[in-house]
XYZ file of C-alpha atoms in Angstrom:
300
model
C 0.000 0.000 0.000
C 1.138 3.295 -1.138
C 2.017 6.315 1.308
C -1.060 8.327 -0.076
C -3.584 5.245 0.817
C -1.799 4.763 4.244
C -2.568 8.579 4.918
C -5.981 8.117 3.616
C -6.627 5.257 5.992
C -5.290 6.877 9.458
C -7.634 10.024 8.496
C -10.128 7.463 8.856
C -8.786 6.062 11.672
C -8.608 9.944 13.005
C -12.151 10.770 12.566
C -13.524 7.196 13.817
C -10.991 7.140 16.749
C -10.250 10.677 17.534
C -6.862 10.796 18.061
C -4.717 13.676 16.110
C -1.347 13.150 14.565
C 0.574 14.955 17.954
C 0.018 11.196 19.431
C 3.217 10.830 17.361
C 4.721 13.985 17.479
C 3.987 15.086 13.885
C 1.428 17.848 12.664
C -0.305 16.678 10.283
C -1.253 13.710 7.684
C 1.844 13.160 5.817
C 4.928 10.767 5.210
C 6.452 11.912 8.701
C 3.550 10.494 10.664
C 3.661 7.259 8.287
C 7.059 7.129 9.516
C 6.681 8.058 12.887
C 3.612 5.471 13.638
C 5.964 2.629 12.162
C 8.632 3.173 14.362
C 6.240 3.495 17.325
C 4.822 0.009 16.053
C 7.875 -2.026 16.066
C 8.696 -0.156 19.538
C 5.680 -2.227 20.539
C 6.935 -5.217 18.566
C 3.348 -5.032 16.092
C 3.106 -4.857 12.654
C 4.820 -1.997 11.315
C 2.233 -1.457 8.534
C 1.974 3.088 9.413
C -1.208 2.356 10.081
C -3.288 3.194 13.383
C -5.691 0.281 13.129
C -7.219 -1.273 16.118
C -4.744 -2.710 17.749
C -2.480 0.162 17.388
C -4.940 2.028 18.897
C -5.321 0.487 21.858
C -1.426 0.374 21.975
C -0.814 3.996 21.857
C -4.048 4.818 23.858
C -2.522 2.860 26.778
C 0.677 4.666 26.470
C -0.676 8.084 26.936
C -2.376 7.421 29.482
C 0.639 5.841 31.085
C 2.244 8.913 30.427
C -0.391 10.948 31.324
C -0.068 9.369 35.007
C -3.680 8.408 34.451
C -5.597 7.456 37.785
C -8.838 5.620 37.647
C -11.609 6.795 39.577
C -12.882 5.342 43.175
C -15.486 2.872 42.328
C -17.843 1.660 45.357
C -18.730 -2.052 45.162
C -22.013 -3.026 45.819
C -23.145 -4.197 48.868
C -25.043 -7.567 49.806
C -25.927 -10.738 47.427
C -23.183 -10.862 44.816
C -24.607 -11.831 41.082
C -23.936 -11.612 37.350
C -27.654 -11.002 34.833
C -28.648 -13.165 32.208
C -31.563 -12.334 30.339
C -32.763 -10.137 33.306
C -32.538 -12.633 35.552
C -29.866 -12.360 38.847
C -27.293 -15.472 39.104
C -25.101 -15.640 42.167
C -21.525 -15.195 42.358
C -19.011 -16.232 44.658
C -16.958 -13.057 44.759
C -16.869 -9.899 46.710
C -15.979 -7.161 44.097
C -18.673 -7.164 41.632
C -20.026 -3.660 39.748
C -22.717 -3.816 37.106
C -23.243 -1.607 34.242
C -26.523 0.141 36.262
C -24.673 0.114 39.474
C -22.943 3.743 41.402
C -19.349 3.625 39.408
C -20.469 1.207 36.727
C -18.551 0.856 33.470
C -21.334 0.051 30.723
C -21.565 -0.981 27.302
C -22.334 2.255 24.854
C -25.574 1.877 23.270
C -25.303 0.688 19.411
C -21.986 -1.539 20.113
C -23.672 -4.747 20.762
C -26.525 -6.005 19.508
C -29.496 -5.738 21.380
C -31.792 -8.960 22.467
C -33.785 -7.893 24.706
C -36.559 -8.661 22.210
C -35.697 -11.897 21.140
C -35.655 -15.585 22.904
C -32.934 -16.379 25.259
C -29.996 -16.419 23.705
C -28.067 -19.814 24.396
C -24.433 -18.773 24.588
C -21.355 -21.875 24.183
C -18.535 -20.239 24.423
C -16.708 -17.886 26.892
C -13.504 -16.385 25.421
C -10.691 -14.878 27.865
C -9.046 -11.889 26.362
C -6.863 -9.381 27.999
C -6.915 -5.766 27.192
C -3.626 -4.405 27.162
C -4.586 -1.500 28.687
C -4.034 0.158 32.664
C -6.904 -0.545 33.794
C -10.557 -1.675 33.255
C -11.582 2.090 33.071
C -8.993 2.487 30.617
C -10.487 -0.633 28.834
C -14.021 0.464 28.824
C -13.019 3.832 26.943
C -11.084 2.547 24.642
C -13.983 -0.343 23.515
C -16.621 1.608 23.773
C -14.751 4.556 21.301
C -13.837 1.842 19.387
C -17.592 0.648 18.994
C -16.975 -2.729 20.882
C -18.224 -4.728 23.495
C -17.673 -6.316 26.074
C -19.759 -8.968 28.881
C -17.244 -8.887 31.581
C -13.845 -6.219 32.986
C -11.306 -7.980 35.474
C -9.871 -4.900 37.118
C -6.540 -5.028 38.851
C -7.866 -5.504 42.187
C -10.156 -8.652 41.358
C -13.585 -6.100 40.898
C -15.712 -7.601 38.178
C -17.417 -5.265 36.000
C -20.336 -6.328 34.148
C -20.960 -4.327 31.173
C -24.092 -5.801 30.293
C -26.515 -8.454 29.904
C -25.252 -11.950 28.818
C -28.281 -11.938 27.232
C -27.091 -9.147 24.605
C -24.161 -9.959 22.233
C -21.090 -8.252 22.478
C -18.837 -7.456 19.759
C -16.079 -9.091 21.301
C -14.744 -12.229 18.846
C -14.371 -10.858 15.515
C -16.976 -12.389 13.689
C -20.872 -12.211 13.901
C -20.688 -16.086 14.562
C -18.360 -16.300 17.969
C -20.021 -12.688 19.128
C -23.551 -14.197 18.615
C -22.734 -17.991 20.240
C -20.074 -16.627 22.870
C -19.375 -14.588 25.972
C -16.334 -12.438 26.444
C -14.197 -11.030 29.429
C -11.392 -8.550 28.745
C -8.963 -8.855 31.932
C -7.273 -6.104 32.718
C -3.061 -6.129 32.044
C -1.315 -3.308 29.634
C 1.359 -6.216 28.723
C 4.158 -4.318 28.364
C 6.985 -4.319 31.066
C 7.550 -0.189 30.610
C 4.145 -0.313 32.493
C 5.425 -1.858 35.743
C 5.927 1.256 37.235
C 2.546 2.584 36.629
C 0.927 -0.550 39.048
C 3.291 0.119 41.899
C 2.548 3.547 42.137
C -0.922 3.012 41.863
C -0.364 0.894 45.103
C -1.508 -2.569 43.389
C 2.323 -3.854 43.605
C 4.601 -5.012 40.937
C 2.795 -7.801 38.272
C 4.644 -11.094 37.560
C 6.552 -11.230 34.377
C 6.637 -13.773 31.837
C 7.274 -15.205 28.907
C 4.755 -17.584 26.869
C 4.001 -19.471 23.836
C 1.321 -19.381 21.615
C 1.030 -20.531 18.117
C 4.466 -21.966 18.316
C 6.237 -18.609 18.750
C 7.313 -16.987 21.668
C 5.681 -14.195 23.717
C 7.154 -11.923 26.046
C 8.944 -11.404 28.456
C 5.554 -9.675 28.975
C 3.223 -8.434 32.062
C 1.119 -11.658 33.971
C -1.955 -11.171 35.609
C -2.225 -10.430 39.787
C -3.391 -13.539 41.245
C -6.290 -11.959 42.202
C -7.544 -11.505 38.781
C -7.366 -15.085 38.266
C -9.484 -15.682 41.357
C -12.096 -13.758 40.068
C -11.789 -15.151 36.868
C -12.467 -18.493 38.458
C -15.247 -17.137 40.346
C -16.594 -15.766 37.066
C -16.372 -18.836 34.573
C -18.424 -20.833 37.604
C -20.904 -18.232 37.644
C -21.385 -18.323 34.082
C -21.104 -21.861 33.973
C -23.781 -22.305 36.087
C -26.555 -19.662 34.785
C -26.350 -20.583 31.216
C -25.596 -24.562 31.821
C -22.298 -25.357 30.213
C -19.883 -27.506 31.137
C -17.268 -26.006 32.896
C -14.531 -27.559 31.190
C -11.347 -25.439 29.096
C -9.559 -25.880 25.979
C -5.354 -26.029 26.204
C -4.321 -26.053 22.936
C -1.735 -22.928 22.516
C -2.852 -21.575 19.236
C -5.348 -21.740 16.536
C -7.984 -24.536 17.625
C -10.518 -25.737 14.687
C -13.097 -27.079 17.230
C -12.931 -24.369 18.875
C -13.725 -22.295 16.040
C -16.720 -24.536 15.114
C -18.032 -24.577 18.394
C -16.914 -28.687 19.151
C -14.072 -28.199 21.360
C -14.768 -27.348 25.160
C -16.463 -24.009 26.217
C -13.888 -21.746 27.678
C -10.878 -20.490 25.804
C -8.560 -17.705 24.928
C -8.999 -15.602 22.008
C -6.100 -17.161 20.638
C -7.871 -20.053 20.003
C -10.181 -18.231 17.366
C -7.637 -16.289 15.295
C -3.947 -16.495 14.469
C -2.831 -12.840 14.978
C -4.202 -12.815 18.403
C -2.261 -13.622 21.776
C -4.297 -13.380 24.165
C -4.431 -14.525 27.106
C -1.287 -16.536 26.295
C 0.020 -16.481 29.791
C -2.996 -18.155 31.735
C -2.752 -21.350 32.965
C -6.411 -22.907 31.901
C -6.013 -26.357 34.244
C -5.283 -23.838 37.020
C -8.196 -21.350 37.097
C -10.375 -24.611 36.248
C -8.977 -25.882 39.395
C -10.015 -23.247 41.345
C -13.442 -22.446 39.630
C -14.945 -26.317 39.696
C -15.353 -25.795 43.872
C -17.222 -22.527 43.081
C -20.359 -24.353 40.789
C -23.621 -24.581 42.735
């Protein structure tokens, strides 16, 4: 692709985004930014293509805010019987820290970025796909998705809160394709990825994340940011919830890459975004057989 159609598709990306060329120290829509947005992408080991498509979006988002000392607001938890909503209807949870999209300090889906249900049968969901969002936090996350014009069920924050952005009932634009949004159910758990990040947790008091490296789809990944273990116990807690109020098996897929069953919806019903698409890592750090471990106690 020439320079001129590269400019013409980070306008685009300008107008649908709204960030400006000074996110890479240029002033305007030219060659210079081309160049400047490559070099920024193989800073961040992506494709160095000059263009700010989603991923480099997110990517440079997170980094501004990182260097914008960002702080995410105070969010009160609610108080009394912990649930998660399917198809209006409340299903417990065993976990402390949960926030719904209606709730004081919510983080909900923007209207017109999922597609609405509430009309239609119960939707029969089969899948629940782990992703992580490479971003500070879950308040970061929720910006970013909803500008974006995604969706997402379910936020792991960096303290173990679990933010329910709305009904399972709804589909989320979370998969990539109409068929895994309209059969599955997403969570995006929060983890920026990077290692220049580190400092940005232990300031914010949450202590320094594990690094590590992983594989997926036979190359190697990292050495990258790993989740708190308190994300993982929520995202135990979570996948029994779930597991439990739309009757699935609570069982996980371990292959580390691409999985054909999993992308036709034969292979078991939790997995990691990896498992649906090639150029996609995530979450290629967490251990399924562990979190399974600890969720299977957690089923009613």
């Amino acid at each position: 692709m020439n320079y001129s159609k590269k400019i013409d598709r980070n306008i685009l990306s300008s107008k649908k985004n709204g960030w400006t060329p000074g996110w890479f120290d240029c002033d305007r829509f030219d060659s210079e930014l081309i160049d400047s947005i490559m070099a920024f992408q193989r800073e961040h080991s992506l494709s160095d293509d000059g263009i700010v498509g989603p991923i480099t979006y997110r990517r440079v988002k997170t980094h501004r805010l990182f260097e914008e000392d960002f702080i995410p607001k105070k969010r009160n938890k609610r108080r009394g019987e912990k649930h998660i909503v399917y198809g209006g209807n409340k299903f417990p949870i065993k976990w402390e820290k949960v926030i719904l999209w209606d709730d004081h300090g919510g983080l909900p889906a923007k209207e017109g970025c999922y597609y609405d249900w509430s009309k239609k049968p119960l939707r029969q969901p089969i899948q629940f796909v782990n992703h992580w969002d490479a971003t500070l936090s879950s308040e970061a996350c929720a910006r970013i998705i909803n500008k974006r014009r995604l969706s997402m069920h379910f936020l792991i924050d960096n303290d173990g809160t679990i933010y329910q952005m709305l009904d399972i009932q709804h589909v989320a634009w979370q998969a990539g394709s109409k068929l895994w949004n309209t059969n599955g159910i997403g969570v995006e758990i929060s983890n920026a990825f990077y290692t220049r990040y580190q400092s940005w947790y232990e300031k914010r008091g949450f202590g320094p994340r594990p690094v590590i490296t992983s594989e997926v789809n036979g190359r190697s990944v990292g050495p990258h940011l790993d989740f708190y273990p308190v994300q993982l116990d929520a995202l135990a807690a979570l996948w029994a919830a779930v597991a439990d109020a739309i009757v699935i098996d609570l069982d996980v897929c371990t292959t580390k890459g691409v999985c054909e069953k999993c992308t036709s919806f034969t292979c078991k019903p939790f997995i990691n975004h990896y498992n649906l698409t090639r150029n996609k890592i995530d979450c290629s750090s967490l251990d399924m057989q562990a979190v399974l471990k600890k969720a299977l106690p957690l089923t009613v």
